[in-house]
Amino acid sequence: MNGKWTHWLADAAAPARAQIGGKAWSLAQMAALGLNVPPAFVVTTAACTAWFEGGRAWPEGLEQELADGIALLERATGRSFGGSERALLVSVRSGAAISMPGMMDTVLNLGINDEAERALASESGSAGFAADTHRRFCELYGRIVLKATPMEHANAETLRAAVLAEVGEAIPRQPVEQLKRAVMAVFDSSRSRRALTYRKHQGLPADLPTAVTIQAMVFGNLDGDSGTGVMFSRNPLSGERLPYGEYLPHAQGEDVVSGTRTPEPLDSLRRQFPQLHAQLLAGAETLERAERDMQDIEFTVERGRLYFLQSRSAKRSPEAAIRTAVDFADEGLITRAQALSRVKAEQIDAVLRPRLVETQARDALVLARGEPASPGIAAGLVVDDCDHCERLELSGQPAVLCRATTSPEDVHGMIASAAVITEQGGSTSHAAVVGRQLGKPCVVGCGDGTLALLRGRMVTVDGDRGLIYDGLLATEIPSETDHPWLARLAAWTEGRPLRAALAAAQP
Amino acid sequence: MSFDALHLLALRRKADLASLVQAGGIDGAVLEAALAPAIADGRVIQARGLYVLAPAGAAWLQSQYPQVFAATRADSVLAAEYQRFELINRELKTLITQWQTLEVGGKPVLNDHSNADHDARILDRLAALHERAEAQIACMAARLPRLGRYALRLSEALDRAEAGELDWVSSIRCDSYHTVWFEMHEDLLRLLDKRREE
C-alpha cells in the first residue's frame, strides 16, 4: 500500500528505522524472520514532521491513507472497523527512531463503541468481556489521549461522562474519529514538555518526530482454541537452555497481568496444540539467534492461529545473567569478551550473598511470616523504636526494626537496623521500597500482633522467603570457585581478578 | 512560624539546615530564628549540625494540628482533590517497586539496572505519571499554595533521573523522586488527618 505518509509493515523491504520508529521496525524484523505478527501499518515520521510544519494541521492525503490502511487491516483480518459483526479493534502506539520518555503510551482496543461492543460480545460469547474491553478502552483513551485522571468507574458510559466533565472533551464514538484523535495525540507527544526536556539533556534535536504504529488486535479469549501467553527462550531464573513460559487458554493479556486467573505452564499449549507449540519454540530460537540474546516473547493464539506480538531482551535473575553469558559464548553466538561485558558486579554479589545453612533453618522455629520484600539474611534484637535502633547500632549491636507500618520519619531507624519487619502492607509499601533501597532484608505484612510477639527477642530475618526465625541462625557464604558458571567466566579474564575484568568490559 | 518550621522538620524528623531550606523554600536565617525557641524549650534537639524533632516536639505538633489545620481539614474541594491524588499515589508506589524489582518468570528479582530497556520504560512511565501528578498538585496548591513546592522538587528529581543519575528515582540518600513524594504524602496525611494505608 505504501503511500506518501504510511507503510504496510509486512512488506518485504522494511523502511529505515528513522522513518517508522523503533517499535514498528522490530515488528517488521519479526515479520522478515518469517514470524506471524498481527497485520499492521505505520504512519511515518514524515507525517509527524508535516503535521508540525503545517502548524498542527492534518497533512494533505493522510486521512485517505489512514482509511486505506484500515481497509487493508480489514481485508487481512476479515473484520470491519466499527462494524456490528466481527469488529476490528486496533492498538495505536508511538515510536520514534530512539525510544525516549514523554512519548504517548499505547492505546489498546481502539475502534470500540456500543455496536462494536455488541459484536465482540456475540463473537466471544461474553458480554462481560466485551463491556470490560469497552471500559478499559475509555480508561486508556481518557488518560493517555485526553490527559484525564478519571476516578474508577464500573462501566464505559459513566467513564465517558466523567472524562467529558473533567477535560471538556468527549471520547469519540466514531472509530475513525478515535483513530484520528489518537494519531494527533501521538504526534503532539513527540513535543511534550518531557520529551523536549529529555532531548535537551541528551543533545538530541528538539524536533525529532515520531511514527505511529496501528496494529490489528488479536484476541486470545474468543474460544477454547484461543489463548495468550509469554515465553522466554531460556529459563530466566536459572538460565538453563529450556523454554520457559506460561499459557492461559481462553484469555487476554490483561487476565494474566491482573492475576485474576492463574496461567498454566507452556506444556499445556503443547498438549492442546503440539504444532503451535513447535512453531513457538522455533520462533523463539530464530529470534534468539537474530538478537544474540535471551528473548522474552509475548504471543497470542486466536482460533488456533499463533501470533507473535512482541519480542525483547529478557529480564533475568543474576544467576541466569551469568549462566546465559557463558552459554551464549560456548554456543558461538557471542565472544568471551562480550560474555564478560554482559555480567555486572552486582549480579556476582547477589549470587554470592550469604545464605542460611539449610540444615539449621529446617529445624528452626518460625515465629512469623510475611511477604518477602527485600532479599537477604540478617539477625538482631527486635525493637520498635527508631531511636532505640540507632542507639543499638552505635553500640555495635544489630537491631531488627519492627513497626506496624513505616513513614518517612522512620527512615533513620531503618538505616540503623539490620533488617525491617512490618505488620501491614505489601511489596509496594514504604518499608518495602526503603528496605530494597538500603539493600536490607525486609519482610512486610506479617500481620497484627507480630510486634507484640517479637519485641525484645533475637530473631533471624529471611528476606528471600519472608520468614522470621527464632534466635540467631548460622549463615554461609558461597564461593566463586564453587559456582559452575562463575568459575568458567573467571577463567576468561586473562589472569585479571573477575570484578576488575567485568568493570573493564562494561560498555 | 515556629509551627511551620517544626512541621517541616517532622516530615524528616532529622535534618540539617540546608536540606530544610531546600525542602521548605524558606530562608535559612528565618528558619533558624523559628527553630530557636523550640530548641530552648526542648521540642527540638540540635546536635552535630542536625536538628532532631524531640518527642515533646512531636506531641506539641499533634496538639496544634487540629487547630492550625482546621480550615484545611474542612475544605471539601481539597479533600476531593486528595482522593484523586491517592489514585496517582497507588500507581507511583507500583512504579517505584517496578523500578527496584524486576519480575522474572513470575518471581521478583532486584533490579541491578542491567536491563536498560526496562529502566527506560519505567522512567518513561514515571515521566508520564509526573505530568498528571503536576496537574494534580497544582489543583491542590490552588487551595494551599505551599504544596506547589513539591511539584518543583519532583521535577528536579525527575530531570536528574532522566539525565542519567538513576539514584534520583528512589534513593533515600538524596531528595529523589520517591523521597520527595513520600514527604509530600506524609505532609498530606498530617494535613488532612488521614491514616497511612499500605
XYZ file of C-alpha atoms in Angstrom:
705
model
C 0.000 0.000 0.000
C 2.950 2.266 0.741
C 1.780 5.844 0.274
C 3.304 9.168 0.984
C 2.656 9.005 4.719
C 2.122 5.336 5.503
C 3.828 1.957 5.200
C 2.337 -1.523 5.330
C 4.530 -3.447 7.756
C 4.559 -6.867 6.222
C 6.233 -5.564 3.067
C 9.475 -7.312 2.369
C 11.560 -4.143 2.286
C 11.232 -2.637 5.735
C 11.796 1.115 5.650
C 14.568 2.669 7.708
C 14.194 2.843 11.469
C 14.252 6.671 11.343
C 11.130 6.626 9.175
C 8.965 4.155 11.044
C 10.355 4.228 14.595
C 11.921 1.526 16.726
C 8.782 -0.402 17.661
C 7.455 -0.736 14.119
C 10.929 -1.588 12.987
C 11.166 -4.521 15.387
C 7.721 -5.727 14.255
C 8.977 -5.571 10.673
C 12.080 -7.514 11.729
C 9.906 -10.241 13.238
C 7.857 -10.405 10.056
C 11.040 -10.531 7.997
C 12.209 -13.526 10.055
C 9.077 -15.298 8.895
C 7.137 -14.979 12.146
C 3.427 -14.378 12.058
C 2.689 -10.926 13.509
C -0.769 -9.300 13.555
C -1.160 -7.100 10.483
C -0.075 -3.507 10.988
C 0.740 -0.323 9.177
C 2.693 2.674 10.273
C 2.260 6.407 9.833
C 5.810 7.542 9.157
C 7.826 10.226 10.912
C 7.489 12.326 7.734
C 3.773 12.770 8.509
C 4.630 13.945 12.012
C 7.101 16.489 10.655
C 4.476 17.701 8.164
C 1.922 17.969 10.988
C 4.114 20.448 12.843
C 5.303 22.257 9.728
C 1.694 22.902 8.826
C 1.023 24.409 12.251
C -0.549 21.231 13.671
C -2.737 20.734 10.624
C -3.615 17.312 9.217
C -1.156 16.670 6.335
C -2.913 16.501 2.996
C -3.755 12.974 1.977
C -3.060 11.418 5.378
C -6.734 10.983 6.164
C -7.222 8.980 2.986
C -4.140 6.907 3.656
C -5.386 6.114 7.164
C -8.635 4.920 5.627
C -6.682 2.811 3.116
C -4.575 1.337 5.894
C -7.656 0.442 7.896
C -9.226 -1.114 4.769
C -6.131 -3.284 4.364
C -6.300 -4.338 8.010
C -9.969 -5.199 7.493
C -9.121 -7.331 4.492
C -6.198 -9.066 6.222
C -8.269 -9.912 9.290
C -11.711 -10.360 7.759
C -13.045 -7.847 10.266
C -14.599 -4.414 9.982
C -13.670 -1.204 11.814
C -16.696 -0.071 13.800
C -18.635 -2.968 12.358
C -21.602 -4.567 14.032
C -20.193 -8.003 13.243
C -16.606 -9.228 13.713
C -15.383 -5.810 14.801
C -11.810 -4.779 14.045
C -10.072 -3.237 17.033
C -6.578 -1.794 16.775
C -3.738 -0.696 19.010
C -2.122 2.690 18.435
C 1.436 3.194 19.622
C 4.083 5.848 19.333
C 7.597 5.097 18.199
C 10.487 7.400 17.413
C 13.805 6.248 15.998
C 15.183 6.456 19.538
C 12.955 5.462 22.417
C 12.561 8.318 24.867
C 10.430 9.434 27.759
C 7.384 11.609 27.326
C 6.008 9.835 24.292
C 2.477 8.545 24.312
C 1.649 5.163 25.846
C -0.120 2.564 23.755
C -3.893 2.829 23.370
C -5.489 -0.612 23.099
C -8.862 -1.732 21.760
C -9.365 1.419 19.705
C -12.399 1.158 17.469
C -14.772 0.008 20.158
C -18.139 1.668 20.724
C -21.581 0.348 21.581
C -22.042 -1.532 18.267
C -18.543 -2.998 18.338
C -19.100 -3.987 21.958
C -22.205 -5.935 20.947
C -20.284 -7.547 18.082
C -17.470 -8.538 20.422
C -19.979 -9.880 22.941
C -21.596 -12.183 20.423
C -18.255 -13.251 18.921
C -16.655 -14.075 22.278
C -19.857 -15.251 23.874
C -19.117 -12.998 26.821
C -20.990 -9.743 27.309
C -18.864 -9.113 30.410
C -15.629 -9.301 28.468
C -16.950 -7.008 25.739
C -18.154 -4.445 28.275
C -14.860 -4.604 30.096
C -12.934 -4.116 26.837
C -15.026 -1.026 26.181
C -14.437 0.280 29.702
C -10.688 -0.320 29.517
C -10.513 1.464 26.191
C -12.260 4.507 27.675
C -9.940 4.455 30.654
C -6.791 4.300 28.494
C -8.042 6.751 25.922
C -9.188 9.189 28.594
C -5.907 9.013 30.435
C -3.496 8.864 27.508
C -5.103 10.824 24.707
C -7.257 13.286 26.641
C -4.988 13.501 29.703
C -7.758 12.978 32.213
C -7.340 11.310 35.594
C -10.736 9.657 35.848
C -11.692 8.014 39.106
C -12.504 4.311 38.939
C -15.702 3.633 37.064
C -17.670 0.480 36.674
C -18.592 0.988 33.041
C -17.761 2.807 29.820
C -20.762 5.085 29.977
C -20.017 6.687 33.357
C -16.340 6.857 32.430
C -17.143 8.736 29.242
C -19.230 11.195 31.244
C -16.508 11.652 33.876
C -13.831 12.298 31.245
C -16.037 14.819 29.464
C -16.755 16.609 32.741
C -13.107 16.694 33.686
C -11.411 17.814 30.469
C -14.308 19.210 28.431
C -13.711 16.846 25.535
C -15.608 13.666 24.809
C -14.150 10.274 23.937
C -15.269 9.925 20.281
C -17.773 7.224 19.469
C -16.821 7.004 15.796
C -13.823 4.653 15.394
C -12.337 6.836 12.636
C -12.530 9.859 14.937
C -10.946 7.867 17.750
C -8.110 6.957 15.427
C -7.511 10.465 14.077
C -7.531 11.977 17.553
C -5.138 9.287 18.826
C -2.734 9.844 15.910
C -2.729 13.584 16.622
C -2.025 12.889 20.301
C 0.928 10.711 19.340
C 2.309 13.460 17.089
C 1.888 16.017 19.860
C 3.525 13.763 22.425
C 6.768 13.993 20.449
C 6.900 17.613 21.585
C 5.551 17.119 25.075
C 7.468 19.055 27.640
C 9.065 15.882 28.957
C 10.142 14.696 25.558
C 11.700 18.079 24.882
C 13.475 18.170 28.254
C 14.854 14.722 27.707
C 16.175 15.575 24.257
C 17.819 18.693 25.580
C 19.608 16.615 28.212
C 20.695 14.078 25.635
C 21.703 16.605 22.975
C 19.078 15.283 20.546
C 17.283 17.529 18.051
C 14.204 19.193 19.572
C 12.019 18.444 16.544
C 12.683 14.686 16.420
C 9.433 13.279 15.013
C 7.602 10.103 15.945
C 5.907 7.454 13.856
C 2.559 5.853 14.766
C 2.005 2.115 14.528
C -1.562 0.913 14.005
C -1.948 -2.798 14.500
C -4.893 -5.168 14.500
C -5.696 -6.507 17.966
C -5.846 -10.265 18.223
C -7.964 -11.907 20.860
C -6.955 -14.830 22.980
C -10.364 -15.159 24.535
C -12.629 -15.847 21.593
C -12.968 -19.564 22.240
C -11.247 -22.617 23.666
C -8.865 -22.656 20.673
C -7.581 -19.216 21.674
C -5.294 -18.099 24.440
C -2.426 -15.885 25.405
C 0.984 -16.368 26.891
C 4.560 -15.315 27.396
C 7.640 -17.373 26.825
C 11.320 -16.995 27.484
C 13.768 -18.602 25.110
C 15.579 -19.919 28.219
C 14.726 -20.188 31.872
C 15.110 -16.571 33.108
C 15.605 -17.690 36.709
C 18.264 -20.355 36.238
C 19.466 -19.537 32.721
C 19.019 -23.178 31.712
C 18.508 -23.690 27.983
C 14.922 -24.819 28.263
C 11.889 -22.919 27.044
C 10.065 -21.394 29.963
C 6.737 -19.700 29.996
C 3.080 -19.785 30.636
C -0.101 -20.070 28.688
C -3.619 -19.077 29.608
C -6.279 -20.615 27.367
C -9.348 -18.580 26.547
C -7.866 -15.335 27.927
C -6.477 -11.906 27.098
C -3.155 -10.474 28.247
C -4.942 -8.432 30.906
C -6.147 -11.600 32.617
C -2.521 -12.602 33.107
C -1.430 -9.144 34.290
C -4.309 -8.663 36.699
C -3.709 -12.071 38.213
C -7.396 -12.933 38.138
C -6.558 -16.299 36.617
C -3.537 -18.476 37.108
C -1.718 -19.366 33.896
C -0.643 -22.883 33.079
C 2.880 -23.944 32.150
C 3.779 -23.850 28.465
C 3.322 -27.607 28.386
C -0.438 -27.191 28.367
C -0.108 -25.489 24.968
C 1.974 -28.453 23.756
C -0.751 -30.879 24.776
C -3.512 -28.860 23.129
C -1.654 -27.656 20.008
C 1.604 -29.577 19.503
C 2.131 -27.850 16.184
C 1.716 -24.325 17.548
C 3.992 -25.211 20.431
C 6.666 -26.309 17.965
C 6.164 -23.127 15.932
C 6.541 -21.060 19.053
C 9.772 -22.788 20.072
C 11.200 -22.481 16.588
C 10.266 -18.789 16.541
C 11.938 -18.238 19.900
C 15.101 -19.917 18.640
C 15.089 -17.774 15.490
C 14.632 -14.582 17.485
C 17.309 -15.548 19.966
C 19.843 -16.203 17.225
C 18.968 -12.978 15.415
C 19.237 -10.902 18.577
C 22.062 -12.919 20.162
C 20.358 -12.637 23.499
C 17.724 -14.418 25.586
C 14.276 -13.283 24.438
C 11.035 -12.595 26.246
C 8.195 -13.191 23.795
C 4.523 -12.274 24.040
C 2.187 -14.336 21.921
C -1.488 -14.928 21.375
C -3.380 -17.795 19.823
C -6.550 -16.719 18.075
C -8.779 -19.526 16.881
C -5.876 -21.929 16.501
C -3.517 -19.466 14.844
C -0.284 -18.305 16.528
C 0.672 -14.613 16.561
C 3.926 -13.138 17.808
C 3.141 -9.801 19.476
C 6.457 -8.676 20.842
C 9.965 -9.895 21.473
C 12.555 -8.201 23.581
C 15.683 -8.873 25.523
C 14.568 -10.855 28.573
C 14.887 -9.670 32.128
C 16.784 -12.240 34.113
C 17.936 -13.205 37.572
C 21.611 -12.668 38.446
C 22.078 -16.442 38.234
C 20.611 -16.528 34.722
C 22.619 -13.479 33.611
C 25.850 -15.274 34.453
C 24.834 -18.625 33.022
C 23.445 -17.269 29.733
C 26.529 -15.098 29.180
C 28.725 -18.211 29.474
C 26.385 -20.413 27.421
C 25.986 -17.899 24.591
C 29.777 -17.699 24.317
C 30.002 -21.508 24.338
C 27.370 -21.680 21.597
C 29.391 -19.257 19.500
C 26.700 -16.557 19.464
C 28.903 -14.040 21.267
C 32.602 -13.748 22.086
C 34.077 -14.382 25.528
C 34.806 -10.661 25.833
C 31.128 -9.959 25.135
C 30.164 -12.543 27.747
C 32.205 -10.615 30.334
C 30.582 -7.349 29.266
C 27.130 -8.837 29.936
C 27.729 -9.572 33.597
C 27.692 -6.889 36.266
C 29.464 -6.885 39.607
C 26.088 -6.549 41.377
C 24.991 -9.840 39.827
C 28.038 -11.578 41.234
C 27.378 -10.001 44.639
C 23.817 -11.285 44.504
C 24.858 -14.840 43.622
C 27.494 -14.892 46.369
C 25.268 -13.398 49.061
C 25.312 -15.114 52.472
C 22.541 -17.661 52.878
C 21.122 -19.694 55.707
C 22.667 -23.062 56.441
C 19.825 -25.246 55.214
C 20.121 -27.950 57.866
C 19.825 -25.345 60.647
C 16.976 -23.434 59.060
C 14.969 -26.611 58.690
C 14.923 -27.233 62.433
C 14.484 -23.599 63.472
C 11.265 -22.196 64.870
C 9.426 -19.816 62.552
C 7.921 -17.043 64.676
C 6.265 -15.064 61.908
C 5.895 -14.980 58.174
C 5.015 -12.281 55.658
C 5.671 -11.133 52.160
C 9.363 -11.124 51.195
C 10.015 -7.526 50.082
C 13.788 -7.226 50.033
C 16.148 -10.208 49.939
C 18.977 -11.145 52.277
C 19.544 -12.651 55.702
C 20.107 -10.661 58.876
C 19.725 -11.207 62.599
C 19.326 -8.962 65.608
C 17.291 -7.803 68.556
C 13.742 -6.775 67.645
C 12.905 -3.176 68.617
C 10.028 -0.925 67.604
C 11.623 2.419 68.283
C 13.840 4.115 65.706
C 15.956 5.905 68.298
C 16.493 2.634 70.134
C 17.589 1.141 66.830
C 20.167 3.895 66.423
C 21.474 3.510 69.972
C 21.942 -0.237 69.470
C 23.748 0.349 66.204
C 26.090 2.862 67.838
C 26.956 0.282 70.484
C 27.658 -2.269 67.773
C 24.574 -4.420 68.368
C 22.474 -5.375 65.360
C 18.808 -4.420 65.669
C 15.767 -5.521 63.682
C 13.201 -2.752 63.359
C 9.596 -3.920 63.593
C 6.723 -1.481 63.030
C 3.044 -1.608 62.148
C 3.932 0.477 59.051
C 6.778 2.863 58.378
C 6.690 6.503 57.341
C 9.391 8.933 56.201
C 10.241 9.793 59.805
C 11.284 6.169 60.388
C 13.917 6.186 57.680
C 16.771 6.950 60.078
C 15.768 3.945 62.169
C 15.688 1.754 59.074
C 19.178 2.947 58.152
C 20.399 1.906 61.594
C 18.696 -1.506 61.501
C 19.951 -4.824 60.145
C 16.521 -5.783 58.820
C 12.976 -4.438 58.758
C 9.671 -6.148 59.555
C 6.196 -4.637 59.249
C 2.780 -5.853 60.337
C 0.862 -4.250 57.458
C 1.490 -3.536 53.805
C 2.688 -5.335 50.723
C 5.578 -5.213 48.314
C 4.878 -1.603 47.297
C 4.702 -0.263 50.856
C 7.052 2.418 52.132
C 9.014 -0.100 54.213
C 9.483 -2.367 51.190
C 10.674 0.464 48.953
C 13.116 1.826 51.517
C 14.294 -1.651 52.545
C 15.217 -2.513 48.952
C 16.867 0.845 48.529
C 19.022 0.175 51.580
C 19.741 -3.376 50.463
C 18.410 -4.676 53.790
C 16.303 -7.778 54.286
C 12.698 -6.776 54.672
C 9.562 -8.812 55.357
C 6.246 -6.947 55.192
C 2.651 -7.695 56.069
C 3.384 -10.178 58.871
C 0.035 -9.391 60.456
C -1.255 -7.594 63.518
C 0.276 -8.754 66.747
C 3.667 -9.526 65.200
C 5.333 -6.672 67.044
C 3.951 -7.735 70.415
C 5.177 -11.271 69.746
C 8.661 -10.334 68.556
C 9.632 -7.302 70.615
C 12.754 -7.929 72.697
C 13.590 -11.261 71.042
C 16.626 -12.203 68.990
C 15.475 -13.226 65.525
C 16.870 -14.068 62.098
C 15.077 -12.437 59.174
C 14.997 -14.301 55.847
C 14.135 -11.639 53.272
C 14.186 -14.187 50.440
C 11.419 -16.331 51.847
C 9.616 -13.891 54.116
C 10.312 -15.821 57.320
C 11.258 -14.670 60.809
C 13.134 -17.368 62.741
C 13.637 -17.542 66.466
C 17.254 -16.893 67.514
C 20.485 -16.453 65.591
C 20.901 -18.912 62.741
C 24.196 -19.710 61.042
C 24.851 -18.428 57.517
C 27.338 -19.483 54.857
C 28.885 -17.530 52.004
C 29.122 -19.352 48.656
C 32.476 -19.097 46.888
C 33.287 -18.023 43.347
C 35.138 -21.227 42.559
C 32.249 -23.446 43.686
C 29.864 -21.783 41.264
C 29.935 -23.663 37.950
C 29.348 -20.661 35.658
C 31.189 -18.037 37.659
C 34.209 -20.279 37.719
C 34.094 -20.566 33.919
C 33.679 -16.818 33.494
C 36.608 -16.238 35.846
C 38.774 -18.383 33.582
C 38.208 -15.970 30.673
C 39.709 -12.893 32.273
C 43.308 -13.465 31.168
C 44.531 -13.585 34.727
C 42.791 -10.471 35.982
C 40.509 -10.639 39.022
C 36.931 -11.260 37.835
C 35.482 -7.995 39.130
C 38.240 -5.907 37.563
C 37.752 -7.708 34.247
C 33.996 -7.089 34.366
C 34.467 -3.411 35.143
C 36.860 -3.091 32.199
C 34.463 -4.934 29.876
C 31.360 -2.819 30.605
C 30.176 -0.936 27.533
C 6.500 30.471 62.030
C 7.675 28.145 64.749
C 4.837 25.779 63.852
C 5.768 25.738 60.152
C 9.405 25.032 60.935
C 8.549 22.179 63.282
C 6.073 20.683 60.841
C 8.743 20.822 58.132
C 11.226 19.118 60.438
C 8.657 16.487 61.454
C 8.352 15.276 57.869
C 12.003 14.187 58.005
C 12.381 14.030 61.757
C 16.085 14.749 61.480
C 17.654 17.213 59.069
C 20.378 19.792 58.599
C 19.580 23.416 57.906
C 20.469 23.250 54.200
C 18.025 20.432 53.478
C 15.242 22.154 55.432
C 15.859 25.320 53.418
C 15.697 23.256 50.236
C 12.546 21.403 51.305
C 10.645 24.397 52.622
C 11.904 27.108 50.316
C 12.341 29.239 53.416
C 15.339 31.484 54.103
C 17.946 29.880 56.385
C 18.136 32.757 58.867
C 14.357 32.826 59.180
C 14.289 29.092 59.802
C 16.998 29.279 62.427
C 15.117 32.030 64.218
C 11.897 29.985 64.044
C 13.585 26.886 65.467
C 15.419 28.753 68.271
C 12.525 28.864 70.768
C 11.782 25.181 70.131
C 15.404 24.313 70.856
C 15.267 26.413 74.009
C 12.265 24.528 75.414
C 13.347 21.058 74.299
C 10.910 20.416 71.439
C 13.870 20.275 69.064
C 17.354 18.986 69.757
C 20.308 20.407 67.891
C 23.285 18.076 67.652
C 26.220 17.709 65.267
C 24.756 20.142 62.776
C 21.408 18.327 62.725
C 18.023 19.334 64.011
C 16.054 16.476 65.534
C 12.396 16.653 66.468
C 12.177 15.580 70.119
C 9.194 13.552 71.413
C 7.991 16.731 73.125
C 8.065 18.493 69.748
C 6.121 15.691 68.087
C 3.490 15.791 70.850
C 3.263 19.580 70.619
C 2.709 19.369 66.849
C -0.044 16.781 67.290
C -1.744 19.097 69.766
C -1.510 22.004 67.314
C -2.665 20.224 64.147
C -6.445 20.209 64.766
C -6.438 23.941 65.307
C -3.821 25.063 62.742
C -5.151 22.777 60.008
C -8.810 23.263 60.880
C -9.665 25.230 57.731
C -7.725 22.817 55.520
C -9.419 19.809 57.057
C -12.813 21.372 56.450
C -12.033 22.130 52.789
C -14.179 19.692 50.817
C -12.626 20.675 47.491
C -9.162 19.839 48.761
C -10.484 16.588 50.190
C -11.776 15.577 46.758
C -8.505 16.543 45.090
C -6.687 14.486 47.684
C -8.753 11.402 46.758
C -7.603 11.833 43.183
C -4.043 12.212 44.373
C -4.341 8.916 46.259
C -5.071 7.155 42.956
C -1.851 8.518 41.477
C -0.082 7.615 44.707
C -1.011 3.969 44.265
C 0.399 3.997 40.743
C 3.556 5.686 41.953
C 4.141 3.017 44.580
C 3.766 0.295 41.992
C 6.076 2.117 39.629
C 8.811 2.582 42.236
C 8.523 -1.094 43.098
C 8.916 -1.961 39.425
C 11.947 0.289 39.307
C 13.540 -1.641 42.161
C 12.286 -5.109 41.324
C 12.020 -6.989 38.065
C 9.537 -9.719 37.654
C 11.472 -12.590 36.195
C 9.485 -15.663 35.300
C 6.887 -14.634 37.863
C 9.444 -14.146 40.635
C 10.634 -10.787 41.955
C 14.346 -10.161 41.414
C 16.166 -7.000 42.491
C 16.776 -4.646 39.589
C 20.520 -4.356 39.092
C 19.899 -1.891 36.261
C 21.486 -4.137 33.670
C 18.352 -4.049 31.508
C 18.404 -0.543 30.045
C 15.153 -1.266 28.245
C 13.307 -1.918 31.465
C 14.734 1.185 33.130
C 13.831 3.363 30.145
C 10.288 2.001 30.189
C 9.800 2.705 33.882
C 11.348 6.181 33.610
C 9.050 6.870 30.720
C 6.048 5.867 32.780
C 7.316 7.903 35.704
C 7.563 10.940 33.434
C 4.018 10.345 32.215
C 2.774 9.949 35.774
C 4.642 13.116 36.708
C 2.672 15.168 34.202
C -0.564 14.051 35.817
C 0.878 14.474 39.313
C 1.959 18.023 38.486
C -1.551 18.892 37.358
C -2.976 17.278 40.480
C -0.558 19.108 42.776
C -1.464 22.362 41.008
C -5.130 21.691 41.845
C -4.240 21.107 45.492
C -1.894 24.118 45.536
C -4.794 26.266 44.391
C -6.269 25.547 47.839
C -2.977 25.513 49.755
C -0.159 27.279 47.876
C 2.793 25.814 49.769
C 2.033 22.382 48.263
C 3.141 23.745 44.892
C 6.742 23.474 46.008
C 6.507 19.678 45.860
C 5.897 19.825 42.101
C 9.119 21.785 41.665
C 11.115 19.397 43.784
C 9.668 16.367 41.990
C 10.534 17.932 38.633
C 14.105 18.471 39.764
C 14.422 14.831 40.807
C 12.913 13.597 37.546
C 15.194 15.838 35.491
C 18.248 14.392 37.175
C 16.989 10.824 36.768
C 16.329 11.415 33.081
C 19.780 12.911 32.707
C 21.110 9.520 33.788
C 21.504 9.955 37.565
C 19.473 6.867 38.395
C 19.736 7.425 42.174
C 17.283 10.271 41.796
C 14.401 7.856 41.242
C 14.285 6.167 44.623
C 17.465 6.636 46.630
C 16.851 7.630 50.233
C 20.184 9.438 50.390
C 19.049 12.346 48.260
C 15.838 14.226 47.524
C 14.933 11.563 44.970
C 11.502 11.362 43.377
C 10.444 8.805 45.945
C 11.878 10.771 48.891
C 10.035 13.948 47.908
C 6.874 12.054 47.054
C 6.697 10.342 50.432
C 7.433 13.563 52.226
C 4.521 15.114 50.360
C 2.316 12.138 51.144
C 3.185 12.299 54.838
C 2.508 16.040 54.764
C -0.941 15.435 53.264
C -1.743 12.706 55.773
C -0.942 15.095 58.625
C -2.721 17.997 56.981
C -5.925 16.094 56.386
C -5.751 13.837 59.421
C -5.643 10.627 57.393
C -4.037 7.320 58.236
C -1.437 5.705 56.052
C -2.985 2.800 54.228
C -0.486 0.275 52.942
